[in-house]
PDB file of C-alpha atoms in Angstrom:
ATOM      1  CA  MET A   1      19.925 211.837 202.420  1.00  0.00           C
ATOM      2  CA  ASN A   2      21.255 209.698 205.223  1.00  0.00           C
ATOM      3  CA  LYS A   3      18.650 209.275 208.006  1.00  0.00           C
ATOM      4  CA  ILE A   4      21.252 209.844 210.741  1.00  0.00           C
ATOM      5  CA  ILE A   5      22.268 213.187 209.229  1.00  0.00           C
ATOM      6  CA  LEU A   6      18.610 214.180 208.863  1.00  0.00           C
ATOM      7  CA  VAL A   7      17.879 213.291 212.518  1.00  0.00           C
ATOM      8  CA  LYS A   8      20.970 215.222 213.688  1.00  0.00           C
ATOM      9  CA  ARG A   9      19.880 218.303 211.725  1.00  0.00           C
ATOM     10  CA  MET A  10      16.386 218.077 213.196  1.00  0.00           C
ATOM     11  CA  LEU A  11      17.818 217.773 216.734  1.00  0.00           C
ATOM     12  CA  TYR A  12      20.100 220.775 216.168  1.00  0.00           C
ATOM     13  CA  ALA A  13      17.181 222.810 214.831  1.00  0.00           C
ATOM     14  CA  MET A  14      14.981 221.849 217.791  1.00  0.00           C
ATOM     15  CA  ALA A  15      17.759 222.681 220.272  1.00  0.00           C
ATOM     16  CA  PHE A  16      18.331 226.049 218.580  1.00  0.00           C
ATOM     17  CA  LEU A  17      14.629 226.919 218.613  1.00  0.00           C
ATOM     18  CA  SER A  18      14.147 225.870 222.238  1.00  0.00           C
ATOM     19  CA  CYS A  19      17.113 228.021 223.319  1.00  0.00           C
ATOM     20  CA  GLY A  20      15.318 231.030 221.858  1.00  0.00           C
ATOM     21  CA  THR A  21      12.588 230.675 224.460  1.00  0.00           C
ATOM     22  CA  LEU A  22      15.152 230.985 227.269  1.00  0.00           C
ATOM     23  CA  VAL A  23      16.595 234.288 226.036  1.00  0.00           C
ATOM     24  CA  TYR A  24      15.149 237.455 227.565  1.00  0.00           C
ATOM     25  CA  ALA A  25      14.816 240.428 225.246  1.00  0.00           C
ATOM     26  CA  GLN A  26      16.890 243.541 225.831  1.00  0.00           C
ATOM     27  CA  VAL A  27      17.017 246.478 223.427  1.00  0.00           C
ATOM     28  CA  ALA A  28      19.527 249.313 223.139  1.00  0.00           C
ATOM     29  CA  ILE A  29      18.635 252.304 220.944  1.00  0.00           C
ATOM     30  CA  GLY A  30      21.394 254.717 219.955  1.00  0.00           C
ATOM     31  CA  LYS A  31      24.092 252.625 221.647  1.00  0.00           C
ATOM     32  CA  GLY A  32      25.713 249.223 221.294  1.00  0.00           C
ATOM     33  CA  SER A  33      24.228 247.401 224.284  1.00  0.00           C
ATOM     34  CA  VAL A  34      22.352 247.840 227.554  1.00  0.00           C
ATOM     35  CA  GLN A  35      24.294 248.469 230.789  1.00  0.00           C
ATOM     36  CA  ASN A  36      23.177 245.340 232.643  1.00  0.00           C
ATOM     37  CA  SER A  37      20.719 242.458 232.776  1.00  0.00           C
ATOM     38  CA  SER A  38      18.089 244.462 234.718  1.00  0.00           C
ATOM     39  CA  ILE A  39      17.289 246.639 231.691  1.00  0.00           C
ATOM     40  CA  SER A  40      14.605 245.948 229.067  1.00  0.00           C
ATOM     41  CA  LEU A  41      15.050 249.127 227.002  1.00  0.00           C
ATOM     42  CA  GLU A  42      17.835 251.705 227.142  1.00  0.00           C
ATOM     43  CA  PHE A  43      18.526 254.774 225.025  1.00  0.00           C
ATOM     44  CA  GLY A  44      21.819 256.432 224.086  1.00  0.00           C
ATOM     45  CA  ASN A  45      22.974 259.778 225.501  1.00  0.00           C
ATOM     46  CA  GLU A  46      22.317 262.091 222.541  1.00  0.00           C
ATOM     47  CA  ASN A  47      20.201 265.250 222.960  1.00  0.00           C
ATOM     48  CA  ARG A  48      17.037 263.421 221.952  1.00  0.00           C
ATOM     49  CA  GLY A  49      13.957 262.368 223.849  1.00  0.00           C
ATOM     50  CA  MET A  50      11.276 259.729 223.624  1.00  0.00           C
ATOM     51  CA  VAL A  51       7.981 261.010 222.188  1.00  0.00           C
ATOM     52  CA  LEU A  52       4.969 259.431 223.839  1.00  0.00           C
ATOM     53  CA  PRO A  53       1.933 258.227 221.904  1.00  0.00           C
ATOM     54  CA  TRP A  54      -0.588 260.996 221.174  1.00  0.00           C
ATOM     55  CA  VAL A  55      -4.178 260.142 222.081  1.00  0.00           C
ATOM     56  CA  THR A  56      -7.367 262.130 221.451  1.00  0.00           C
ATOM     57  CA  SER A  57      -8.311 261.785 225.131  1.00  0.00           C
ATOM     58  CA  ALA A  58      -6.586 259.754 227.852  1.00  0.00           C
ATOM     59  CA  GLY A  59      -9.994 258.835 229.272  1.00  0.00           C
ATOM     60  CA  ASP A  60     -10.924 257.150 225.996  1.00  0.00           C
ATOM     61  CA  VAL A  61      -7.897 254.822 225.946  1.00  0.00           C
ATOM     62  CA  ALA A  62      -9.407 251.346 226.179  1.00  0.00           C
ATOM     63  CA  GLY A  63      -7.715 248.857 228.466  1.00  0.00           C
ATOM     64  CA  ALA A  64      -5.034 251.216 229.792  1.00  0.00           C
ATOM     65  CA  VAL A  65      -3.091 249.623 232.645  1.00  0.00           C
ATOM     66  CA  GLU A  66      -1.275 251.348 235.496  1.00  0.00           C
ATOM     67  CA  GLY A  67       1.972 252.843 234.221  1.00  0.00           C
ATOM     68  CA  THR A  68       0.622 253.705 230.750  1.00  0.00           C
ATOM     69  CA  VAL A  69       2.006 257.109 229.700  1.00  0.00           C
ATOM     70  CA  VAL A  70       0.444 259.233 226.908  1.00  0.00           C
ATOM     71  CA  TYR A  71       0.265 262.758 225.499  1.00  0.00           C
ATOM     72  CA  ASP A  72      -3.412 263.802 225.754  1.00  0.00           C
ATOM     73  CA  LEU A  73      -4.470 266.012 222.820  1.00  0.00           C
ATOM     74  CA  SER A  74      -7.679 267.151 224.566  1.00  0.00           C
ATOM     75  CA  ASP A  75      -5.726 269.301 227.036  1.00  0.00           C
ATOM     76  CA  HIS A  76      -2.131 269.027 225.728  1.00  0.00           C
ATOM     77  CA  LYS A  77      -0.742 267.257 228.782  1.00  0.00           C
ATOM     78  CA  VAL A  78       1.495 264.294 229.464  1.00  0.00           C
ATOM     79  CA  LYS A  79      -0.396 261.839 231.686  1.00  0.00           C
ATOM     80  CA  VAL A  80       0.305 258.573 233.470  1.00  0.00           C
ATOM     81  CA  LYS A  81      -2.350 255.981 234.358  1.00  0.00           C
ATOM     82  CA  ILE A  82      -2.638 255.260 238.074  1.00  0.00           C
ATOM     83  CA  ALA A  83      -5.219 253.181 239.963  1.00  0.00           C
ATOM     84  CA  SER A  84      -7.605 256.109 240.512  1.00  0.00           C
ATOM     85  CA  GLY A  85      -7.394 257.556 236.975  1.00  0.00           C
ATOM     86  CA  TRP A  86      -4.925 259.679 235.001  1.00  0.00           C
ATOM     87  CA  LYS A  87      -2.263 261.855 236.708  1.00  0.00           C
ATOM     88  CA  ASP A  88      -1.125 265.038 234.969  1.00  0.00           C
ATOM     89  CA  LEU A  89       2.668 265.194 234.601  1.00  0.00           C
ATOM     90  CA  SER A  90       2.688 268.469 232.618  1.00  0.00           C
ATOM     91  CA  VAL A  91       1.389 270.866 235.309  1.00  0.00           C
ATOM     92  CA  ASP A  92       1.480 273.821 232.882  1.00  0.00           C
ATOM     93  CA  LEU A  93      -1.818 274.679 231.130  1.00  0.00           C
ATOM     94  CA  THR A  94      -0.363 276.163 227.921  1.00  0.00           C
ATOM     95  CA  GLY A  95       0.518 272.989 225.994  1.00  0.00           C
ATOM     96  CA  THR A  96       0.098 272.936 222.227  1.00  0.00           C
ATOM     97  CA  THR A  97       0.739 270.852 219.125  1.00  0.00           C
ATOM     98  CA  ILE A  98       1.249 273.879 216.851  1.00  0.00           C
ATOM     99  CA  ASP A  99       4.664 273.751 215.181  1.00  0.00           C
ATOM    100  CA  PRO A 100       6.790 276.494 216.809  1.00  0.00           C
ATOM    101  CA  HIS A 101       8.572 277.111 213.495  1.00  0.00           C
ATOM    102  CA  ASN A 102       5.442 277.249 211.325  1.00  0.00           C
ATOM    103  CA  SER A 103       2.294 278.374 213.133  1.00  0.00           C
ATOM    104  CA  THR A 104       0.061 277.213 210.257  1.00  0.00           C
ATOM    105  CA  VAL A 105       0.946 273.552 210.929  1.00  0.00           C
ATOM    106  CA  ASP A 106      -0.849 271.630 213.678  1.00  0.00           C
ATOM    107  CA  LEU A 107       1.284 268.560 214.312  1.00  0.00           C
ATOM    108  CA  ALA A 108      -1.754 266.681 215.677  1.00  0.00           C
ATOM    109  CA  THR A 109      -3.227 266.683 212.160  1.00  0.00           C
ATOM    110  CA  ILE A 110      -0.118 264.938 210.864  1.00  0.00           C
ATOM    111  CA  GLN A 111       0.276 262.626 213.890  1.00  0.00           C
ATOM    112  CA  ASN A 112      -3.334 261.434 213.838  1.00  0.00           C
ATOM    113  CA  ASP A 113      -3.698 260.864 210.097  1.00  0.00           C
ATOM    114  CA  VAL A 114      -5.871 257.745 210.185  1.00  0.00           C
ATOM    115  CA  THR A 115      -5.187 257.004 206.518  1.00  0.00           C
ATOM    116  CA  THR A 116      -1.625 255.935 207.425  1.00  0.00           C
ATOM    117  CA  GLU A 117      -2.056 254.710 211.018  1.00  0.00           C
ATOM    118  CA  ASN A 118      -1.900 251.007 211.745  1.00  0.00           C
ATOM    119  CA  THR A 119      -3.947 250.710 214.930  1.00  0.00           C
ATOM    120  CA  ASP A 120      -2.718 247.137 215.488  1.00  0.00           C
ATOM    121  CA  ALA A 121       0.967 248.134 215.464  1.00  0.00           C
ATOM    122  CA  ALA A 122       2.824 247.219 218.637  1.00  0.00           C
ATOM    123  CA  VAL A 123       6.333 246.484 219.854  1.00  0.00           C
ATOM    124  CA  ARG A 124       6.704 244.109 222.783  1.00  0.00           C
ATOM    125  CA  ILE A 125       9.935 243.500 224.663  1.00  0.00           C
ATOM    126  CA  GLY A 126       9.945 240.452 226.924  1.00  0.00           C
ATOM    127  CA  THR A 127       7.428 237.633 227.243  1.00  0.00           C
ATOM    128  CA  PRO A 128       4.288 238.751 225.353  1.00  0.00           C
ATOM    129  CA  THR A 129       0.994 239.136 227.217  1.00  0.00           C
ATOM    130  CA  ALA A 130      -2.363 240.653 226.278  1.00  0.00           C
ATOM    131  CA  THR A 131      -1.428 244.070 227.749  1.00  0.00           C
ATOM    132  CA  PRO A 132      -2.500 246.735 225.216  1.00  0.00           C
ATOM    133  CA  GLY A 133      -0.074 249.394 223.997  1.00  0.00           C
ATOM    134  CA  ILE A 134       2.229 250.635 221.265  1.00  0.00           C
ATOM    135  CA  LEU A 135       5.438 249.883 223.164  1.00  0.00           C
ATOM    136  CA  VAL A 136       4.946 247.310 225.926  1.00  0.00           C
ATOM    137  CA  LEU A 137       7.811 246.249 228.160  1.00  0.00           C
ATOM    138  CA  GLU A 138       6.660 242.859 229.415  1.00  0.00           C
ATOM    139  CA  ASP A 139       9.453 241.966 231.840  1.00  0.00           C
ATOM    140  CA  ALA A 140       8.529 241.822 235.528  1.00  0.00           C
ATOM    141  CA  ASN A 141      12.160 242.163 236.636  1.00  0.00           C
ATOM    142  CA  LYS A 142      13.624 244.696 234.197  1.00  0.00           C
ATOM    143  CA  ALA A 143      13.212 248.448 233.703  1.00  0.00           C
ATOM    144  CA  MET A 144      13.419 251.037 230.929  1.00  0.00           C
ATOM    145  CA  ILE A 145      16.050 253.751 231.104  1.00  0.00           C
ATOM    146  CA  LEU A 146      14.742 256.960 229.550  1.00  0.00           C
ATOM    147  CA  PRO A 147      16.890 258.993 227.174  1.00  0.00           C
ATOM    148  CA  ARG A 148      19.355 260.869 229.398  1.00  0.00           C
ATOM    149  CA  VAL A 149      19.910 264.528 228.465  1.00  0.00           C
ATOM    150  CA  ALA A 150      21.816 267.244 230.317  1.00  0.00           C
ATOM    151  CA  SER A 151      19.434 270.230 230.749  1.00  0.00           C
ATOM    152  CA  PRO A 152      16.922 269.213 228.059  1.00  0.00           C
ATOM    153  CA  HIS A 153      15.257 272.644 228.134  1.00  0.00           C
ATOM    154  CA  LEU A 154      18.567 274.046 226.867  1.00  0.00           C
ATOM    155  CA  ASN A 155      19.922 271.220 224.724  1.00  0.00           C
ATOM    156  CA  ILE A 156      16.956 269.747 222.835  1.00  0.00           C
ATOM    157  CA  ILE A 157      16.548 272.345 220.105  1.00  0.00           C
ATOM    158  CA  ASN A 158      13.089 271.434 218.791  1.00  0.00           C
ATOM    159  CA  PRO A 159      11.280 269.171 221.290  1.00  0.00           C
ATOM    160  CA  ALA A 160       8.051 267.513 220.239  1.00  0.00           C
ATOM    161  CA  PRO A 161       4.883 267.645 222.353  1.00  0.00           C
ATOM    162  CA  GLY A 162       4.814 264.600 224.609  1.00  0.00           C
ATOM    163  CA  MET A 163       8.604 264.247 224.778  1.00  0.00           C
ATOM    164  CA  MET A 164      10.046 262.655 227.915  1.00  0.00           C
ATOM    165  CA  VAL A 165      13.683 262.468 229.092  1.00  0.00           C
ATOM    166  CA  TYR A 166      15.728 262.160 232.277  1.00  0.00           C
ATOM    167  CA  ASP A 167      17.583 265.416 233.069  1.00  0.00           C
ATOM    168  CA  THR A 168      21.086 264.329 234.121  1.00  0.00           C
ATOM    169  CA  VAL A 169      21.956 267.742 235.589  1.00  0.00           C
ATOM    170  CA  ALA A 170      18.860 268.262 237.776  1.00  0.00           C
ATOM    171  CA  LYS A 171      18.475 264.469 238.243  1.00  0.00           C
ATOM    172  CA  GLN A 172      14.758 264.460 237.501  1.00  0.00           C
ATOM    173  CA  LEU A 173      12.126 263.449 234.957  1.00  0.00           C
ATOM    174  CA  ALA A 174      11.399 266.099 232.311  1.00  0.00           C
ATOM    175  CA  VAL A 175       8.270 266.155 230.101  1.00  0.00           C
ATOM    176  CA  PHE A 176       7.446 268.620 227.314  1.00  0.00           C
ATOM    177  CA  ASN A 177       3.797 269.570 226.697  1.00  0.00           C
ATOM    178  CA  GLY A 178       4.350 271.452 223.436  1.00  0.00           C
ATOM    179  CA  THR A 179       5.084 274.784 225.127  1.00  0.00           C
ATOM    180  CA  VAL A 180       7.150 274.263 228.284  1.00  0.00           C
ATOM    181  CA  TRP A 181       9.124 271.591 230.096  1.00  0.00           C
ATOM    182  CA  SER A 182       7.815 270.289 233.448  1.00  0.00           C
ATOM    183  CA  PHE A 183      10.214 268.628 235.860  1.00  0.00           C
ATOM    184  CA  TRP A 184       9.491 265.866 238.379  1.00  0.00           C
ATOM    185  CA  LYS A 185      11.767 264.924 241.225  1.00  0.00           C
ATOM    186  CA  PRO A 186      11.291 261.732 243.270  1.00  0.00           C
TER     187      PRO A 186
END
């Protein structure tokens, strides 16, 4: 092969690969694209929510950083990590992982089946760091837009424990603890 052609191909390949490092990751789920460049992760507008990771106990999560959000199986609550510890977002004390359609099925048994869990699994959006987590949004100048649902307590037919959405009617965060929805307004 001609050396000039080989050198040109190598230069094109190097230019292509170096351009990849300049591109910032943005992900749209359930829609074609994100609304603008300030968004890392955005969901479509269907009557669906995002189910948070289920953990045996929030206090046992190693390396949790501020902003980590989990569904704690020890007390059936959605919690967020803040500087002083874990803040309860569920409020209600009656959370459960028992399937509302089949009371003999505890969803935690299925969710925490260690024979199929890959504890190293992770998705990172943005420039990777050592921050632990299942879904880690690494961008310092972009945000995640939660699934947006009008009146989720009415329109999500079978919510899963640990589900989180933004209620477009009440204009507030909504979290489901397995029994009831809790709503948070800024």
